[in-house]
Short mmCIF file of C-alpha atoms in Angstrom, two decimals:
data_model
loop_
_atom_site.label_atom_id
_atom_site.label_comp_id
_atom_site.label_asym_id
_atom_site.label_seq_id
_atom_site.Cartn_x
_atom_site.Cartn_y
_atom_site.Cartn_z
CA PHE Q 218 9.32 179.43 -7.74
CA LEU Q 219 8.49 182.38 -10.00
CA ILE Q 220 6.32 184.06 -7.34
CA ARG Q 221 9.01 183.60 -4.67
CA ASN Q 222 11.51 185.26 -6.96
CA GLY Q 223 9.26 188.21 -7.76
CA GLN Q 224 8.54 187.18 -11.34
CA ASN Q 225 4.79 187.70 -10.95
CA LYS Q 226 3.90 188.19 -14.60
CA ALA Q 227 5.60 184.97 -15.65
CA ALA Q 228 4.08 183.13 -12.66
CA VAL Q 229 0.57 184.27 -13.55
CA ALA Q 230 0.98 183.25 -17.18
CA ALA Q 231 2.25 179.81 -16.18
CA ALA Q 232 -0.54 179.34 -13.61
CA ARG Q 233 -3.25 180.31 -16.08
CA ARG Q 234 -1.84 177.85 -18.62
CA ALA Q 235 -1.74 175.11 -15.97
CA VAL Q 236 -5.42 175.67 -15.10
CA GLU Q 237 -6.46 175.72 -18.75
CA GLN Q 238 -4.61 172.51 -19.56
CA GLY Q 239 -4.97 170.77 -16.21
CA ASN Q 240 -8.46 169.32 -16.76
CA GLY Q 241 -9.47 170.02 -13.15
CA LEU Q 242 -6.08 169.11 -11.63
CA LEU Q 243 -6.16 170.27 -8.01
CA PRO Q 244 -2.51 171.46 -7.73
CA ALA Q 245 -3.10 173.75 -10.71
CA TYR Q 246 -5.94 175.51 -8.87
CA VAL Q 247 -3.87 175.76 -5.68
CA VAL Q 248 -0.90 177.36 -7.45
CA ALA Q 249 -3.14 179.64 -9.49
CA MET Q 250 -4.94 180.77 -6.35
CA ARG Q 251 -1.63 181.62 -4.69
CA CYS Q 252 -0.60 183.62 -7.75
CA ALA Q 253 -3.93 185.45 -7.82
CA ILE Q 254 -3.66 186.40 -4.14
CA ALA Q 255 -0.03 187.47 -4.52
CA THR Q 256 -0.99 189.76 -7.40
CA ARG Q 257 -4.19 190.92 -5.64
CA ASP Q 258 -6.41 189.58 -8.41
CA LEU Q 259 -9.30 188.70 -6.09
CA LYS Q 260 -11.72 187.87 -8.88
CA TRP Q 261 -9.35 185.26 -10.33
CA ALA Q 262 -8.56 183.95 -6.84
CA ARG Q 263 -12.27 183.38 -6.27
CA THR Q 264 -12.60 181.56 -9.60
CA CYS Q 265 -9.69 179.31 -8.65
CA ALA Q 266 -11.23 178.60 -5.24
CA LEU Q 267 -14.49 177.58 -6.91
CA GLY Q 268 -12.53 175.25 -9.18
CA GLY Q 269 -10.77 173.81 -6.14
CA VAL Q 270 -14.13 173.01 -4.52
CA ASP Q 271 -15.09 170.82 -7.46
CA SER Q 272 -11.69 169.08 -7.61
CA SER Q 273 -10.90 168.45 -3.95
CA LEU Q 274 -11.89 165.59 -1.64
CA ASP Q 275 -11.68 168.06 1.26
CA PRO Q 276 -13.09 171.35 -0.05
CA ARG Q 277 -13.10 173.14 3.32
CA PRO Q 278 -10.03 175.37 2.63
CA PHE Q 279 -11.53 176.42 -0.70
CA HIS Q 280 -14.93 177.17 0.81
CA GLU Q 281 -13.21 179.25 3.50
CA MET Q 282 -11.29 181.13 0.81
CA ILE Q 283 -14.54 181.79 -1.09
CA VAL Q 284 -16.05 183.25 2.10
CA SER Q 285 -13.02 185.47 2.77
CA LEU Q 286 -12.82 186.71 -0.83
CA SER Q 287 -16.58 187.27 -1.08
CA PHE Q 288 -16.68 189.42 2.03
CA ALA Q 289 -13.58 191.32 0.86
CA GLN Q 290 -15.34 192.07 -2.44
CA ASN Q 291 -18.80 192.48 -0.87
CA THR Q 292 -20.09 189.76 -3.21
CA MET Q 293 -23.22 188.23 -1.68
CA ASP Q 294 -24.06 185.61 -4.31
CA SER Q 295 -25.12 181.97 -4.50
CA ASP Q 296 -21.51 180.73 -4.40
CA LEU Q 297 -20.99 182.44 -1.04
CA MET Q 298 -24.28 181.02 0.25
CA ALA Q 299 -23.26 177.52 -0.85
CA ALA Q 300 -19.87 177.85 0.84
CA LEU Q 301 -21.41 179.03 4.10
CA GLU Q 302 -24.09 176.33 4.03
CA PHE Q 303 -21.38 173.69 3.56
CA LEU Q 304 -19.23 175.05 6.40
CA LYS Q 305 -22.23 175.42 8.72
CA ARG Q 306 -23.38 171.86 8.01
CA LYS Q 307 -19.96 170.21 8.26
CA PHE Q 308 -18.66 172.20 11.23
CA PRO Q 309 -21.68 173.09 13.40
CA GLU Q 310 -19.47 173.71 16.44
CA ASP Q 311 -17.83 176.66 14.67
CA ARG Q 312 -20.48 179.38 15.01
CA GLU Q 313 -18.65 181.81 12.74
CA TRP Q 314 -20.23 180.23 9.67
CA THR Q 315 -23.76 180.39 11.07
CA GLU Q 316 -23.27 184.01 12.07
CA ARG Q 317 -21.97 184.92 8.64
CA LEU Q 318 -24.77 183.03 6.91
CA GLY Q 319 -27.35 184.93 8.95
CA PHE Q 320 -25.65 188.20 8.04
CA VAL Q 321 -25.70 187.37 4.32
CA HIS Q 322 -29.41 186.48 4.42
CA PHE Q 323 -30.06 189.81 6.14
CA GLN Q 324 -28.01 191.75 3.59
CA LYS Q 325 -29.96 190.09 0.78
CA GLY Q 326 -33.22 191.21 2.39
CA ASP Q 327 -34.35 187.77 3.61
CA THR Q 328 -34.97 188.77 7.23
CA SER Q 329 -37.09 185.70 7.93
CA ARG Q 330 -34.26 183.36 6.95
CA ALA Q 331 -31.71 185.50 8.82
CA LEU Q 332 -33.76 185.18 12.00
CA SER Q 333 -34.24 181.44 11.56
CA VAL Q 334 -30.45 181.00 11.22
CA LEU Q 335 -29.37 183.29 14.06
CA GLY Q 336 -32.28 182.67 16.46
CA PRO Q 337 -31.19 179.19 17.60
CA LEU Q 338 -27.71 180.51 18.40
CA ILE Q 339 -29.14 183.19 20.68
CA ARG Q 340 -31.66 180.86 22.30
CA GLY Q 341 -28.87 178.35 22.94
CA GLU Q 342 -25.66 179.86 24.24
CA ALA Q 343 -25.44 183.51 23.23
CA LYS Q 344 -22.16 184.07 25.04
CA GLY Q 345 -19.39 184.76 22.54
CA LEU Q 346 -21.66 185.87 19.69
CA ARG Q 347 -20.45 188.94 17.87
CA VAL Q 348 -22.13 192.28 18.48
CA ASP Q 349 -23.02 192.56 14.77
CA SER Q 350 -24.76 189.17 14.81
CA LEU Q 351 -26.91 190.14 17.79
CA ILE Q 352 -27.87 193.45 16.20
CA VAL Q 353 -28.68 191.79 12.86
CA ALA Q 354 -30.86 189.19 14.62
CA ALA Q 355 -32.73 191.91 16.53
CA GLU Q 356 -33.21 194.01 13.40
CA ALA Q 357 -34.48 190.94 11.52
CA ALA Q 358 -36.98 190.28 14.32
CA ARG Q 359 -38.13 193.92 14.22
CA VAL Q 360 -38.63 193.83 10.44
CA GLU Q 361 -40.50 190.53 10.74
CA GLY Q 362 -43.00 192.19 13.13
CA LYS Q 363 -41.63 190.57 16.28
CA PRO Q 364 -40.73 193.58 18.45
CA SER Q 365 -40.81 191.61 21.72
CA GLN Q 366 -38.23 189.17 20.35
CA ALA Q 367 -36.13 192.08 19.08
CA VAL Q 368 -36.17 193.70 22.53
CA SER Q 369 -35.30 190.38 24.18
CA ILE Q 370 -32.29 189.92 21.88
CA LEU Q 371 -31.08 193.47 22.49
CA GLU Q 372 -31.55 193.18 26.26
CA THR Q 373 -29.39 190.04 26.12
CA ALA Q 374 -26.83 191.86 24.00
CA ASN Q 375 -26.83 194.87 26.34
CA ALA Q 376 -26.13 192.59 29.32
CA MET Q 377 -23.32 190.84 27.42
CA TYR Q 378 -21.76 194.04 26.04
CA PRO Q 379 -22.65 196.90 28.42
CA LYS Q 380 -21.90 200.45 27.31
CA THR Q 381 -21.77 199.40 23.66
CA LEU Q 382 -23.27 202.27 21.68
CA SER Q 383 -24.65 200.31 18.73
CA ILE Q 384 -26.49 197.90 21.04
CA LEU Q 385 -27.91 200.56 23.36
CA ASN Q 386 -28.99 202.73 20.43
CA ASN Q 387 -30.84 199.83 18.80
CA LEU Q 388 -32.41 198.88 22.13
CA VAL Q 389 -33.75 202.38 22.76
CA TYR Q 390 -35.06 202.69 19.20
CA THR Q 391 -36.82 199.32 19.39
CA LEU Q 392 -38.30 200.08 22.81
CA SER Q 393 -39.75 203.31 21.41
CA LEU Q 394 -41.82 201.38 18.84
CA ASN Q 395 -44.16 200.03 21.52
CA PRO Q 396 -46.21 202.45 23.68
CA ALA Q 397 -45.89 199.94 26.53
CA THR Q 398 -42.07 200.23 26.50
CA LEU Q 399 -41.76 203.87 25.41
CA GLY Q 400 -41.23 204.91 29.03
CA ARG Q 401 -38.17 202.67 29.34
CA ALA Q 402 -36.81 204.09 26.09
CA ARG Q 403 -37.10 207.61 27.51
CA ALA Q 404 -35.46 206.52 30.76
CA LEU Q 405 -32.43 205.28 28.81
CA LEU Q 406 -31.98 208.53 26.84
CA PRO Q 407 -29.53 210.18 29.29
CA GLU Q 408 -27.26 207.10 29.19
CA LEU Q 409 -27.52 206.94 25.39
CA LEU Q 410 -26.69 210.63 24.92
CA SER Q 411 -23.81 210.36 27.37
CA LEU Q 412 -22.40 207.40 25.48
CA GLY Q 413 -22.77 208.77 21.94
CA GLY Q 414 -24.48 212.15 21.82
CA ASP Q 415 -22.47 213.25 18.78
CA SER Q 416 -23.62 210.29 16.66
CA PHE Q 417 -26.20 211.06 13.97
CA ALA Q 418 -27.76 207.63 14.59
CA VAL Q 419 -28.20 208.43 18.28
CA LYS Q 420 -29.77 211.81 17.46
CA ASP Q 421 -32.16 210.05 15.09
CA THR Q 422 -33.13 207.60 17.84
CA VAL Q 423 -33.68 210.41 20.34
CA ALA Q 424 -35.81 212.23 17.76
CA MET Q 425 -38.01 209.17 17.26
CA VAL Q 426 -38.44 208.67 21.02
CA TYR Q 427 -39.70 212.25 21.29
CA PHE Q 428 -41.81 211.83 18.15
CA ARG Q 429 -43.54 208.73 19.47
CA GLY Q 430 -44.11 210.51 22.76
CA GLY Q 431 -45.90 213.36 20.96
CA GLN Q 432 -43.14 215.95 21.48
CA LEU Q 433 -42.93 217.00 17.85
CA GLU Q 434 -40.90 220.18 18.25
CA GLU Q 435 -38.14 218.37 20.16
CA ALA Q 436 -38.30 215.52 17.62
CA GLU Q 437 -37.76 217.86 14.69
CA SER Q 438 -34.90 219.62 16.46
CA PHE Q 439 -32.99 216.38 17.05
CA MET Q 440 -33.82 215.12 13.56
CA ARG Q 441 -32.30 218.20 11.96
CA GLU Q 442 -29.15 217.67 14.02
CA ALA Q 443 -29.08 214.05 12.87
CA LEU Q 444 -29.29 215.08 9.21
CA LYS Q 445 -26.45 217.59 9.61
CA GLY Q 446 -24.05 214.93 10.84
CA MET Q 447 -25.34 212.05 8.75
CA ASP Q 448 -22.99 210.00 6.57
CA SER Q 449 -24.98 209.52 3.36
CA LYS Q 450 -23.13 206.23 2.70
CA ASP Q 451 -24.11 204.73 6.06
CA TYR Q 452 -26.52 201.76 6.02
CA ALA Q 453 -28.92 203.67 8.28
CA ALA Q 454 -28.90 206.91 6.25
CA LEU Q 455 -32.04 206.18 4.24
CA GLU Q 456 -33.97 205.13 7.33
CA VAL Q 457 -32.94 208.39 9.06
CA GLN Q 458 -34.28 210.32 6.05
CA LEU Q 459 -37.50 208.31 6.19
CA ASN Q 460 -37.86 209.06 9.90
CA THR Q 461 -37.42 212.73 9.03
CA ALA Q 462 -40.26 212.47 6.51
CA GLU Q 463 -42.52 210.94 9.14
CA VAL Q 464 -41.79 213.79 11.55
CA LEU Q 465 -42.48 216.32 8.77
CA MET Q 466 -45.82 214.62 8.09
CA ALA Q 467 -46.80 214.99 11.73
CA ARG Q 468 -45.75 218.65 11.63
CA GLY Q 469 -48.09 219.24 8.68
CA ARG Q 470 -45.35 219.72 6.06
CA LYS Q 471 -46.71 217.07 3.77
CA ASP Q 472 -45.24 218.24 0.47
CA GLU Q 473 -41.74 218.25 1.97
CA ALA Q 474 -42.35 214.80 3.43
CA ARG Q 475 -43.62 213.45 0.10
CA SER Q 476 -40.61 214.70 -1.88
CA THR Q 477 -38.25 213.21 0.74
CA ILE Q 478 -39.93 209.80 0.54
CA GLU Q 479 -40.02 209.79 -3.25
CA ALA Q 480 -36.28 210.53 -3.36
CA ILE Q 481 -35.62 207.63 -0.97
CA LEU Q 482 -37.66 205.20 -3.07
CA LYS Q 483 -35.74 206.20 -6.22
CA ASN Q 484 -32.46 205.22 -4.57
CA PRO Q 485 -31.39 201.83 -6.04
CA LYS Q 486 -29.73 200.92 -2.71
CA CYS Q 487 -32.92 201.40 -0.69
CA PRO Q 488 -33.33 198.39 1.67
CA LYS Q 489 -36.59 196.49 1.33
CA PRO Q 490 -37.83 197.30 4.87
CA VAL Q 491 -37.25 201.02 4.25
CA GLU Q 492 -38.93 200.76 0.85
CA GLY Q 493 -41.98 199.03 2.34
CA ARG Q 494 -42.37 201.59 5.10
CA GLY Q 495 -41.82 204.42 2.63
CA ARG Q 496 -44.63 203.17 0.42
CA GLU Q 497 -46.91 202.91 3.45
CA LEU Q 498 -46.14 206.53 4.37
CA LEU Q 499 -46.85 207.64 0.79
CA LYS Q 500 -50.16 205.80 1.00
CA LYS Q 501 -51.00 207.65 4.23
CA LEU Q 502 -50.13 210.96 2.57
CA ALA Q 503 -52.38 210.09 -0.37
CA GLN Q 504 -55.23 209.15 1.95
CA SER Q 505 -54.78 212.39 3.89
CA ARG Q 506 -55.05 214.30 0.61
CA LEU Q 507 -58.21 212.38 -0.27
CA ASP Q 508 -59.70 213.24 3.13
CA GLN Q 509 -59.09 216.92 2.42
CA GLU Q 510 -60.55 216.64 -1.08
CA LEU Q 511 -63.70 214.96 0.20
CA ALA Q 512 -64.05 217.65 2.87
CA GLU Q 513 -63.83 220.26 0.10
CA ALA Q 514 -66.43 218.35 -1.94
CA LEU Q 515 -68.76 218.39 1.07
CA ARG Q 516 -68.25 222.15 1.50
CA LEU Q 517 -69.07 222.74 -2.18
CA TYR Q 518 -72.19 220.58 -1.86
CA GLN Q 519 -73.32 222.64 1.13
CA VAL Q 520 -73.02 225.88 -0.86
CA ARG Q 521 -74.87 224.22 -3.78
CA LYS Q 522 -71.92 224.03 -6.17
CA PHE Q 523 -73.00 220.59 -7.22
CA ASP Q 524 -71.00 220.15 -10.44
CA GLU Q 525 -67.69 221.08 -8.75
CA SER Q 526 -68.52 218.84 -5.80
CA LEU Q 527 -69.42 215.95 -8.12
CA ALA Q 528 -66.11 216.23 -10.02
CA ILE Q 529 -64.09 215.98 -6.80
CA VAL Q 530 -66.12 213.05 -5.46
CA LYS Q 531 -65.60 211.08 -8.68
CA ARG Q 532 -61.87 211.79 -8.54
CA VAL Q 533 -61.71 210.51 -4.97
CA LEU Q 534 -63.60 207.33 -5.85
CA LEU Q 535 -61.29 206.59 -8.79
CA ASP Q 536 -58.11 207.01 -6.75
CA PRO Q 537 -56.46 203.60 -6.08
CA ASN Q 538 -55.39 204.80 -2.61
CA CYS Q 539 -58.98 205.45 -1.51
CA PRO Q 540 -59.62 203.30 1.62
CA ALA Q 541 -62.90 201.48 2.21
CA ASP Q 542 -64.27 203.91 4.83
CA LEU Q 543 -63.52 206.93 2.66
CA GLU Q 544 -64.99 205.19 -0.38
CA LYS Q 545 -68.20 204.63 1.60
CA ALA Q 546 -68.38 208.30 2.64
CA ALA Q 547 -67.65 209.45 -0.92
CA GLY Q 548 -70.37 207.14 -2.24
CA ALA Q 549 -72.90 208.62 0.20
CA LEU Q 550 -71.92 212.15 -0.81
CA LEU Q 551 -72.17 211.20 -4.48
CA GLN Q 552 -75.75 210.11 -3.91
CA LYS Q 553 -76.57 213.37 -2.09
CA VAL Q 554 -75.12 215.43 -4.92
CA ALA Q 555 -77.01 213.39 -7.51
CA ASP Q 556 -80.28 213.81 -5.59
CA ALA Q 557 -79.69 217.55 -5.22
CA LYS Q 558 -79.03 217.94 -8.94
CA ALA Q 559 -82.23 216.01 -9.65
CA GLY Q 560 -84.15 218.34 -7.36
CA LYS Q 561 -85.04 215.69 -4.81
#
């Protein structure tokens, strides 16, 4: 009555009192939830929905409200997961809940679980699945080291939703990861550029196709264009920056690449797949530096500057990034230097 007559403050006060004194009474949660939604208090609405779940014999409406409110607030917590698991289990014919559950697992970084949830939908009857669900499933497969499955999902998506930029862009990018399918990725570039040539994500994809084909100058040109138009808040922004670092590494600008990667890894919103790949690239940079240092140690040994050579070799051997083959070479050089110093 109070809400209908615009007396929101009084309605909220009465609803809060009803919940506090209701000892789990279901109507109290229902009224309070209506008040919370009417006054746009989403946090309180979610609390009331959770209370309704515990008090109702049919909690479906409350679980659905939890899902809606959680997505509106971008709250990916255990309560949302529980609501989606309930809805998926009780209403398996409604694929919305499975799709959303897969998305939440992906957002939380559990790509294996995301793929296990979404995979059966795609293998069954993919028709009617949302574009976002197909892309998430493909990305999860790619992160899980299943590029063939990722390509298969994206080919299915491309047939279902032709001329859809997000699908075609992901397909071309994924095809470029495998030398065996790089040619098809290049063949699709004209269509991709025609469909979305102004998109920073498309320019990034084109850059990586050229990069993986060994055309480094063209790759850097497109990558710079991608960075100019990049939305720093976009989900893909950090991966674009990481791709840029990889191109810079190949172009020999290792210090610039290293500082770019370190900045990415310091970002608290860095996705786990990007973080993992970034650390691998840093490791490669470190190993490249160690290669150069060992080469310098060898040069110093050859000109009989044994003490300087010995200091570098020891530093290389103590570095945690020193790979087994380099450690073996450094050990052999260490022995040569030691023998030379001993006059052998």
